[in-house]
Amino acid sequence: DALKKSDYVEIRFDFFFCLCNCQIASNLQNAHVINSAAAMVLYLKFAEKPASLQAGTYVISPSYSVQKIVSHLETGKTDLYNITILPGRTISEIKSDLKKYGYSADEIDVALNAKYDSPLLADKPADASLEGYIYPETFEMSASGDLKGLFSRSFDALYTKLQKDGMIDKFKAHNLNIHQALTLASIIQKEASDPSDQPQIAQVFYTRLNGGMKLESDVTFHYAAKKLGVPARVDLQSPYNTRLVAGLPPTPISNMNYSALEAVANPAPGDYVYFIAGDNGKIYYAHTLDEHQQNIKNHCQKLCGNAS
């Protein structure tokens, strides 16, 4: 099974040429994988069977014994570990997640700012970040792999799935390109992570968009506030605040589960215009503002009171 990199305080350790045992032991000590290079050299010297350390790329934990480290370095293989990208995460949150896997801020920034040649990104504005594009999935990584490769695989995995399922044509039927579909899906994801709720929420948003109404999604001004580093307010001036600005925000506000994209492609039937998430976690829908206000009164005293 692949290692879970987050479970280790490890290094990615490369032998691109033959090193003597003293050099290898010294490098391991400098990387805080072993406490004593001298002890490892003595172990190698007096071991019953001479060790043959092989070139390779390894993930090594400080919890390993010297015997286990030596045995590991004799394999000459490339270690694998898992990186999980979670749904509903912003770029800022994904950066924090990746740091926990052992990547530096510089490594992450290089990957996020790199140029990618993926059809998934064809509709993305040139000045837009990768917000919303890094597909939530568990990726098997080699110890020599980099984040740019992971992101490329993420883009390819999502685009291939969208193509296979005919989703791109379904987006077009709703007058959305991929970038716009990801944007709407991200709002749906943040409004409701339960896949069973997402198609009806998509219906509400389409009804509002097609009727010339603002989306009025609170999750968008909360995103805008975090982006600006200010308190969240309903009247926050930002192109992301759909309480004030008509249409979709400029970019997605997070990544999303595939179910949110399916909801964008296949919204539920209906003509609801409003919805709220009640204090009990249930979604309540309404056709009129009066019905909506009654739902707030009956079901959303706590959550709706924190909307601004």
PDB file of N, CA and C in Angstrom, residues 3-13 28 31-35 58-66 68-70 72-73 79:
ATOM      1  N   LEU A   3       2.300   4.804   1.067  1.00  0.00           N
ATOM      2  CA  LEU A   3       2.451   5.506   2.321  1.00  0.00           C
ATOM      3  C   LEU A   3       1.532   6.710   2.352  1.00  0.00           C
ATOM      4  N   LYS A   4       1.121   7.114   3.543  1.00  0.00           N
ATOM      5  CA  LYS A   4       0.433   8.384   3.715  1.00  0.00           C
ATOM      6  C   LYS A   4       1.484   9.371   4.202  1.00  0.00           C
ATOM      7  N   LYS A   5       1.863  10.274   3.330  1.00  0.00           N
ATOM      8  CA  LYS A   5       2.973  11.162   3.647  1.00  0.00           C
ATOM      9  C   LYS A   5       2.710  11.970   4.909  1.00  0.00           C
ATOM     10  N   SER A   6       1.429  12.292   5.163  1.00  0.00           N
ATOM     11  CA  SER A   6       1.094  13.102   6.329  1.00  0.00           C
ATOM     12  C   SER A   6       1.337  12.361   7.634  1.00  0.00           C
ATOM     13  N   ASP A   7       1.478  11.044   7.581  1.00  0.00           N
ATOM     14  CA  ASP A   7       1.718  10.268   8.788  1.00  0.00           C
ATOM     15  C   ASP A   7       3.184  10.236   9.182  1.00  0.00           C
ATOM     16  N   TYR A   8       4.041  10.838   8.368  1.00  0.00           N
ATOM     17  CA  TYR A   8       5.475  10.744   8.580  1.00  0.00           C
ATOM     18  C   TYR A   8       6.095  12.123   8.736  1.00  0.00           C
ATOM     19  N   VAL A   9       7.129  12.182   9.583  1.00  0.00           N
ATOM     20  CA  VAL A   9       7.998  13.356   9.586  1.00  0.00           C
ATOM     21  C   VAL A   9       9.225  12.906   8.818  1.00  0.00           C
ATOM     22  N   GLU A  10       9.133  13.004   7.484  1.00  0.00           N
ATOM     23  CA  GLU A  10      10.113  12.341   6.643  1.00  0.00           C
ATOM     24  C   GLU A  10      10.746  13.300   5.645  1.00  0.00           C
ATOM     25  N   ILE A  11      11.664  12.784   4.898  1.00  0.00           N
ATOM     26  CA  ILE A  11      12.283  13.559   3.831  1.00  0.00           C
ATOM     27  C   ILE A  11      12.133  12.797   2.534  1.00  0.00           C
ATOM     28  N   ARG A  12      12.240  13.532   1.449  1.00  0.00           N
ATOM     29  CA  ARG A  12      12.394  12.901   0.145  1.00  0.00           C
ATOM     30  C   ARG A  12      13.887  12.860  -0.125  1.00  0.00           C
ATOM     31  N   PHE A  13      14.459  11.678  -0.197  1.00  0.00           N
ATOM     32  CA  PHE A  13      15.905  11.512  -0.160  1.00  0.00           C
ATOM     33  C   PHE A  13      16.375  10.856  -1.437  1.00  0.00           C
ATOM     34  N   LEU A  28      21.641  11.569   6.352  1.00  0.00           N
ATOM     35  CA  LEU A  28      20.455  11.166   7.107  1.00  0.00           C
ATOM     36  C   LEU A  28      20.412  11.866   8.464  1.00  0.00           C
ATOM     37  N   ALA A  31      19.392  15.434   8.040  1.00  0.00           N
ATOM     38  CA  ALA A  31      17.955  15.547   7.755  1.00  0.00           C
ATOM     39  C   ALA A  31      17.105  15.131   8.945  1.00  0.00           C
ATOM     40  N   HIS A  32      17.757  14.845  10.088  1.00  0.00           N
ATOM     41  CA  HIS A  32      17.061  14.470  11.322  1.00  0.00           C
ATOM     42  C   HIS A  32      16.281  13.170  11.197  1.00  0.00           C
ATOM     43  N   VAL A  33      16.752  12.302  10.312  1.00  0.00           N
ATOM     44  CA  VAL A  33      16.130  10.988  10.181  1.00  0.00           C
ATOM     45  C   VAL A  33      16.738  10.011  11.189  1.00  0.00           C
ATOM     46  N   ILE A  34      18.041  10.162  11.449  1.00  0.00           N
ATOM     47  CA  ILE A  34      18.702   9.364  12.480  1.00  0.00           C
ATOM     48  C   ILE A  34      19.395  10.317  13.448  1.00  0.00           C
ATOM     49  N   ASN A  35      19.649   9.821  14.662  1.00  0.00           N
ATOM     50  CA  ASN A  35      20.286  10.659  15.667  1.00  0.00           C
ATOM     51  C   ASN A  35      21.805  10.659  15.535  1.00  0.00           C
ATOM     52  N   TYR A  58      13.479   7.885  -1.845  1.00  0.00           N
ATOM     53  CA  TYR A  58      12.897   7.235  -0.677  1.00  0.00           C
ATOM     54  C   TYR A  58      12.153   8.224   0.208  1.00  0.00           C
ATOM     55  N   VAL A  59      11.142   7.709   0.874  1.00  0.00           N
ATOM     56  CA  VAL A  59      10.465   8.439   1.934  1.00  0.00           C
ATOM     57  C   VAL A  59      10.772   7.689   3.218  1.00  0.00           C
ATOM     58  N   ILE A  60      11.470   8.357   4.130  1.00  0.00           N
ATOM     59  CA  ILE A  60      11.989   7.681   5.314  1.00  0.00           C
ATOM     60  C   ILE A  60      11.498   8.398   6.564  1.00  0.00           C
ATOM     61  N   SER A  61      11.020   7.641   7.521  1.00  0.00           N
ATOM     62  CA  SER A  61      10.510   8.217   8.756  1.00  0.00           C
ATOM     63  C   SER A  61      11.554   8.130   9.862  1.00  0.00           C
ATOM     64  N   PRO A  62      11.661   9.165  10.691  1.00  0.00           N
ATOM     65  CA  PRO A  62      12.560   9.104  11.847  1.00  0.00           C
ATOM     66  C   PRO A  62      12.180   8.004  12.840  1.00  0.00           C
ATOM     67  N   SER A  63      10.964   7.482  12.720  1.00  0.00           N
ATOM     68  CA  SER A  63      10.556   6.403  13.619  1.00  0.00           C
ATOM     69  C   SER A  63      11.192   5.070  13.224  1.00  0.00           C
ATOM     70  N   TYR A  64      11.769   4.998  12.023  1.00  0.00           N
ATOM     71  CA  TYR A  64      12.408   3.767  11.578  1.00  0.00           C
ATOM     72  C   TYR A  64      13.669   3.495  12.399  1.00  0.00           C
ATOM     73  N   SER A  65      13.931   2.232  12.659  1.00  0.00           N
ATOM     74  CA  SER A  65      15.203   1.833  13.247  1.00  0.00           C
ATOM     75  C   SER A  65      16.286   1.894  12.175  1.00  0.00           C
ATOM     76  N   VAL A  66      17.550   1.915  12.602  1.00  0.00           N
ATOM     77  CA  VAL A  66      18.653   1.907  11.634  1.00  0.00           C
ATOM     78  C   VAL A  66      18.550   0.667  10.756  1.00  0.00           C
ATOM     79  N   LYS A  68      15.902  -0.920   9.844  1.00  0.00           N
ATOM     80  CA  LYS A  68      14.827  -0.754   8.867  1.00  0.00           C
ATOM     81  C   LYS A  68      15.231   0.236   7.776  1.00  0.00           C
ATOM     82  N   ILE A  69      15.952   1.299   8.168  1.00  0.00           N
ATOM     83  CA  ILE A  69      16.403   2.279   7.172  1.00  0.00           C
ATOM     84  C   ILE A  69      17.349   1.620   6.169  1.00  0.00           C
ATOM     85  N   VAL A  70      18.309   0.863   6.685  1.00  0.00           N
ATOM     86  CA  VAL A  70      19.271   0.190   5.805  1.00  0.00           C
ATOM     87  C   VAL A  70      18.555  -0.768   4.871  1.00  0.00           C
ATOM     88  N   HIS A  72      15.562  -0.585   3.886  1.00  0.00           N
ATOM     89  CA  HIS A  72      14.778   0.213   2.944  1.00  0.00           C
ATOM     90  C   HIS A  72      15.665   0.746   1.814  1.00  0.00           C
ATOM     91  N   LEU A  73      16.874   1.192   2.163  1.00  0.00           N
ATOM     92  CA  LEU A  73      17.769   1.768   1.171  1.00  0.00           C
ATOM     93  C   LEU A  73      18.407   0.715   0.276  1.00  0.00           C
ATOM     94  N   ASP A  79       9.616   5.310  -3.495  1.00  0.00           N
ATOM     95  CA  ASP A  79       8.497   5.200  -2.566  1.00  0.00           C
ATOM     96  C   ASP A  79       7.276   5.969  -3.070  1.00  0.00           C
TER      97      ASP A  79
END
